[in-house]
Amino acid sequence: MNKPKMATEKGVPSNSRVLMLLGQLERMNGEAMMRDVETARQVTAKIFHLIQTQEKSGKEVMSKGSSGMEVILASLESTRDVQTTLNILYILSELLTVGRGRRVGVFVSKGGTGILFQILITTSKELPPSEELMLQLHSLLAKVGPKDRKFGVKARLSGALNATVNLTKQNLQNTKLLLPCLQVLRVYSTNSVNAISLGKNGVVELMFKIVVPFSKKNTSLLKVALDALGALLKSKTNARRAVDAGHVHVLLALYQDWHHNDTRHRHMLIRKGLLVCLRNITNIKLGRKAFIDADGMRILYYSSTECLPVRTLDPLVNTSSLIMRKCFPKNRLPLPTIKSAFHYQLPHVPAVGPVAQLYSQPLGGRKIHQLCDRPLKKVDDVVDESDDNEETDADTENDTDNEEDEKDQHTANEDIETDLNKLHPKKNPGRPFEELKVYERFFLELSEDFQGYNFEPSKSASTTSSSFSSTRATRPIIVPTAQALSPKHVPITSCQEDCNPTKAERAPPSPSVPTPAPPASLTPLELDTIHLTKDQDRKEEARIPSPDTHTTLSSLTRPPSQAQTIEQDLAHVLECVSLEAEGALNTEGVKQDGSPVNATRHIQSPLLLGGIATRRVGGGGGSNWGSDCGSEGTEDEGGEGAVLEVPDTALLLPLHDPDLYVEMVKGTHSVPQYAEVAYPDYFGHIAPTFREPLQERVYGVQRSKIFQDIERLIHPNDIVDKVVYDLDIPSCPVIEDNGESLKFNSQFESGNLRKAVQMRKYEYDLVLNSDINSNHYHQWFYFEVSGMRVGTTYRFNIINSEKSNSQFNYGMQVLMYSVQEAISGRPRWVRTGTDICYYKNHFARSSIAAGGQKGKSYYTMTFSTSFSHKDDVCYFAYHYPYTYSTLKMHLSKLEALRTPQIYLRRDVLCETLGGNSCPLLTITAMPESNSNDHICQFRNRPLIFLSARVHPGETNASWVMKGTLEFLMGTSPLAASLREAYIFKIVPMLNPDGVVNGKVLQLLLCSPSLCILLLFCCSHRCSLSGEDLNRQWQNPNPELHPTIYHTKSLLQYLAHIQRAPLVFCDYHGHSRKKNVFMYGCSVKETVWQSNISATSSDLHEDLGYRALPKILSQIAPAFSMASCSFVVERSKESTARVVVWREIGVQRSYTMESTLCGCDQGKYKGLQIGTRELEEMGAQFCVALLRLKRLTGIRNHQHLLDLESDIIGTQSKVVSSSPTTYVVEEDEPSFLEEIDYSAESNDEDAEPEIEHGIEVQENANHLDRLSDCETNHKD
């Protein structure tokens, strides 16, 4: 016997029997095989026997370097004998069964799929075709198909589709042959073109002939048929064909039959297959309508409810839930219009931007028709039932849509700036110096000579104030402290002047001073019955765990001996504060009807600013005084005031003064003209001493909430559907009832709640005000609730959220403030809520509200909570509120901390559109003397420029800024060193109007020919101009964006005089990531990510931009270096960070993002973030600046570069190999249960929500060298 010529692998014996047989088969290929049919049969039979009985034989054939597969396929292609063909098919089947992944790949790469299709076509032409041959062919094709990406195309081009379809139709009763045919059809149908072609050939109807009611026979066949049918119904054409044929009803009947008969749940896959068919068929509007008409909601609801107790049936429940939610009739939000009732007149219409876009769109509505002579088309706020852009298989919870992920990654990478000219910072002030010289008055510290100033240590701080008083571009806003001036000193109206004498007139209190009489319907509050709860020990809770905490706060604490004065001051402020009770109380604390009342805890309404006219006062308490709706004078008259136990917040919170806060509110301008003060803002907040861990999500919570929503359709009689609060009824937003409903209110500074609808006895749907005139960004909420029952669990659903995911799915809870807890000495916001989840709902977003996209839905954020106190007033908020009035109060209190060693100047940078002042602070250390050396050192200190709160909803940024300011004004050695090292220029709130007006407003855009109302809101991101101010830094408009315009002008002025800041940092908050982190700007890292070609000179860059975040990662427990990013993106080119880096030339230009949720690393891992941690972050930022000073103060600049290179680590050079570094992704693992949110990325938060993949090599030794002896060192 001759030695086989076929190639053999090294190590395989050349005399291997199977290889010898393959060699013999190779020589017989072609005409020899056709002549010697018997020998071919014998050889192939022997090969099959060896492979079947000896595992090593198969390995020899499929081993690398062996040409066995080529020989087998060549023989298969050349033979015309049926038995030889069958033998070869048996061989292939045996080979591909074991290790099928790699072996099938080899088979496909050698052209095996095409050969099988050729044999299939040839065999199908024979009459009758060989059943066994067809069986083996289709069995092999079923194995190969899923591994061949071009399988569908090959089948269609070869004509194999019709061959398989015809064979299937001819063998409906032949289950042995039918099964592999269906398996192949299932693979064919995954190709959309094939699915449509098969549908035209009647395969959909054919599948319905095969799918039968419950039977224990042929279950495998039925399962494959359902899989094939499900794949076919992904085509909208086939889905319409099925609906027209009435198959939706058939599918529901089949599902019911299998559900009722499969009691042991052995055929779950068949039931799941039926649900998949229904899921695909309901992707079209016609299918959803047919599903509803066939009572599908009720069928799936009850069947799913019966499946809930069995955990293994969760796939059925989840799929049923998805179908029901998809088919739930789409509704519009329960609002008369997406517009609001308030308006604000802009000076002019901007040329570009969202306001300009809305100006160019057709608007309409009642108010516009009143303002305009000509009618306009209605705004597109109707339900959009289009099939376009529907997520056919999205929203499956474990299974994110891969195409969406790829799209997100592609979009994110495309956003990276690739223009090297834009990547290199170029100092370009943009305006002539003559225009910028006006800003010189904001930098008096650079020219101050301090002549005539007494530097004696005994000199009081008040004496120094005249040395550096504010020089202001606009009218000065002098905010007095509580000790200097009583809130009653500033007259608001003539009524207030009569009712509220000045402090000089009142002191000392005398019985001869007449007490003003309140309206008859308002129960008077006897001031002599007010009891102050003094809990001096609780002052410890207000401390920030920072290096200078002890000294700072101890200097603020009032001595106990002042308790009487505090009580008198608090009594004075309550002269202009109405605390209304629901009913009049007599002196014994009993209602006139005789029912007992706990008078010391009975608080039902918000604080009212005395003398300020309001449409409605009383809010949560339900009182009608001052309103024009409901009955007036229904309160019992003659009763005496309730006893109110108020905490001494001055002792608990050194920087909080209720008197001063009320005074600040009176000076705050709001478009709705708020006349109420929220209790949390009045009492203040003390960070709790206990930890608040991230809430562990209970399995199935989202599913249970969804089913409760579906029950609204199943059991409509159980739905109350009663509006209890509606800002669209401005005369009477609180709807009076018989006391069976909760009472809501949001008419106070930063409040946001537009409408509350009672759906069930203890369930409420809440609608938030939109955020910008493009009618989206619903996120921030802050509202009051009263009239609750103790121990009862209430469910609240915020139904018009828009982001595709939220940290509420990952452990974040809402915040609640209890007034009863506050007056008991515990004034604090606490994390609360159970059964919290965030999911897509059945309320449709209009294409206008969705930015032109159709078929979008809103999302629901739901939570449940119970209340512990009777007659309580509670507040709920998205995050810890920090109002503009709170800022003004804190600044006044901080001014009182100034010592002779502190240089503090407070200017008004400008006035906002709404008439509120934008404060600008300058903080540094006084020079040691007025000698030339000391003055020179004072003037030449590097500048640090800080800003915050450009986005109103990011309240955490203000808490971080509060921590920074308190540290800077502290008396610790670290604070003193920091002031001596730098001059700080701080704009603590860039968007006061947005913070104040926490509700939807409208723009009144006036042009010569037309007045148009445009919607906007300041609740989350925008200003009164309706624009995101952090996107206006490139070309800010002095009239529409005054705070940004003048802040940028300050920086431009500094650039002109060669005093650009060493560090610029804008404080922000992030809603979809954890921890605190930074975004910076780097040429190198941007180039690495974009993979653009660049020379070494292009990549020359000082690595100092990484030093500050690296230091923070070492000292701040909440800070995460891994989350930082230094890539410049096109979409962020108009943000503060990029503009200051590019135009002003500040290398260390940052955005510092603080989480709204919590931390997943470090000391605070697993905890929700609180004000204590946020303020600590602000203090640690100051400490990091001090370390940075020592780092940049190294004389050998090259040593500085080497040092920072070591800090960064060499691993940063592998950034380009990380494809997911800048993909906008959620930074959370998936849950076991489905989370219904889409893979939409484009987060509209302050900066891109990206996971930075650079792993920075830790080098603590260098940083440790920088931190030694910090407490005693002075630069």
Tab-separated table of C-alpha atoms in Angstrom, residues 161 164-172 177-189 194-195 198-213 218 220-234 238 241-242 245 247 250-251 254 258 270 273-274 277 281:
chain	number	residue	atom	x	y	z
A	161	LEU	CA	-34.973	28.500	1.502
A	164	THR	CA	-36.533	23.537	3.094
A	165	VAL	CA	-39.974	25.161	3.088
A	166	ASN	CA	-41.324	22.670	0.543
A	167	LEU	CA	-39.843	19.760	2.462
A	168	THR	CA	-41.472	21.043	5.655
A	169	LYS	CA	-44.882	21.372	4.025
A	170	GLN	CA	-44.632	17.828	2.669
A	171	ASN	CA	-43.674	16.294	6.015
A	172	LEU	CA	-45.980	17.907	8.576
A	177	LEU	CA	-37.816	14.880	9.461
A	178	LEU	CA	-39.904	17.860	10.524
A	179	LEU	CA	-37.755	18.636	13.557
A	180	PRO	CA	-34.447	19.321	11.711
A	181	CYS	CA	-36.345	21.245	9.042
A	182	LEU	CA	-37.805	23.533	11.695
A	183	GLN	CA	-34.397	23.923	13.272
A	184	VAL	CA	-33.006	25.125	9.958
A	185	LEU	CA	-35.980	27.437	9.391
A	186	ARG	CA	-35.299	28.930	12.811
A	187	VAL	CA	-31.776	29.819	11.704
A	188	TYR	CA	-32.977	31.101	8.333
A	189	SER	CA	-35.422	33.447	10.071
A	194	ASN	CA	-35.112	35.812	4.815
A	195	ALA	CA	-37.864	36.304	7.396
A	198	LEU	CA	-40.413	33.122	4.275
A	199	GLY	CA	-43.456	35.066	5.392
A	200	LYS	CA	-44.474	35.603	1.785
A	201	ASN	CA	-44.147	31.868	1.226
A	202	GLY	CA	-46.669	31.162	3.952
A	203	VAL	CA	-44.253	29.981	6.626
A	204	VAL	CA	-45.999	32.041	9.339
A	205	GLU	CA	-49.277	30.252	8.670
A	206	LEU	CA	-47.339	26.996	8.440
A	207	MET	CA	-45.943	27.478	11.933
A	208	PHE	CA	-49.407	28.058	13.356
A	209	LYS	CA	-50.430	24.684	11.922
A	210	ILE	CA	-47.624	23.035	13.829
A	211	VAL	CA	-48.180	24.877	17.130
A	212	VAL	CA	-50.892	22.950	18.926
A	213	PRO	CA	-52.612	23.063	22.346
A	218	ASN	CA	-43.604	16.142	20.431
A	220	SER	CA	-39.323	19.348	21.359
A	221	LEU	CA	-40.891	19.891	17.955
A	222	LEU	CA	-43.295	22.441	19.354
A	223	LYS	CA	-40.491	24.319	21.109
A	224	VAL	CA	-38.459	24.635	17.891
A	225	ALA	CA	-41.556	25.710	15.931
A	226	LEU	CA	-42.239	28.481	18.458
A	227	ASP	CA	-38.644	29.636	18.259
A	228	ALA	CA	-38.880	29.826	14.485
A	229	LEU	CA	-42.226	31.636	14.695
A	230	GLY	CA	-40.813	34.113	17.191
A	231	ALA	CA	-37.906	34.862	14.863
A	232	LEU	CA	-40.282	35.338	11.935
A	233	LEU	CA	-42.500	37.728	13.898
A	234	LYS	CA	-39.608	40.089	14.519
A	238	ASN	CA	-44.856	39.203	9.289
A	241	ARG	CA	-49.668	39.354	8.564
A	242	ALA	CA	-50.195	37.452	11.816
A	245	ALA	CA	-54.990	36.510	10.284
A	247	HIS	CA	-53.278	34.885	15.351
A	250	VAL	CA	-54.707	32.137	18.974
A	251	LEU	CA	-51.440	32.774	20.778
A	254	LEU	CA	-52.539	28.623	23.463
A	258	TRP	CA	-50.394	25.554	28.406
A	270	ILE	CA	-42.834	26.294	25.377
A	273	GLY	CA	-41.817	30.668	23.323
A	274	LEU	CA	-45.480	31.663	23.128
A	277	CYS	CA	-44.182	35.458	19.851
A	281	ILE	CA	-46.041	40.774	17.499
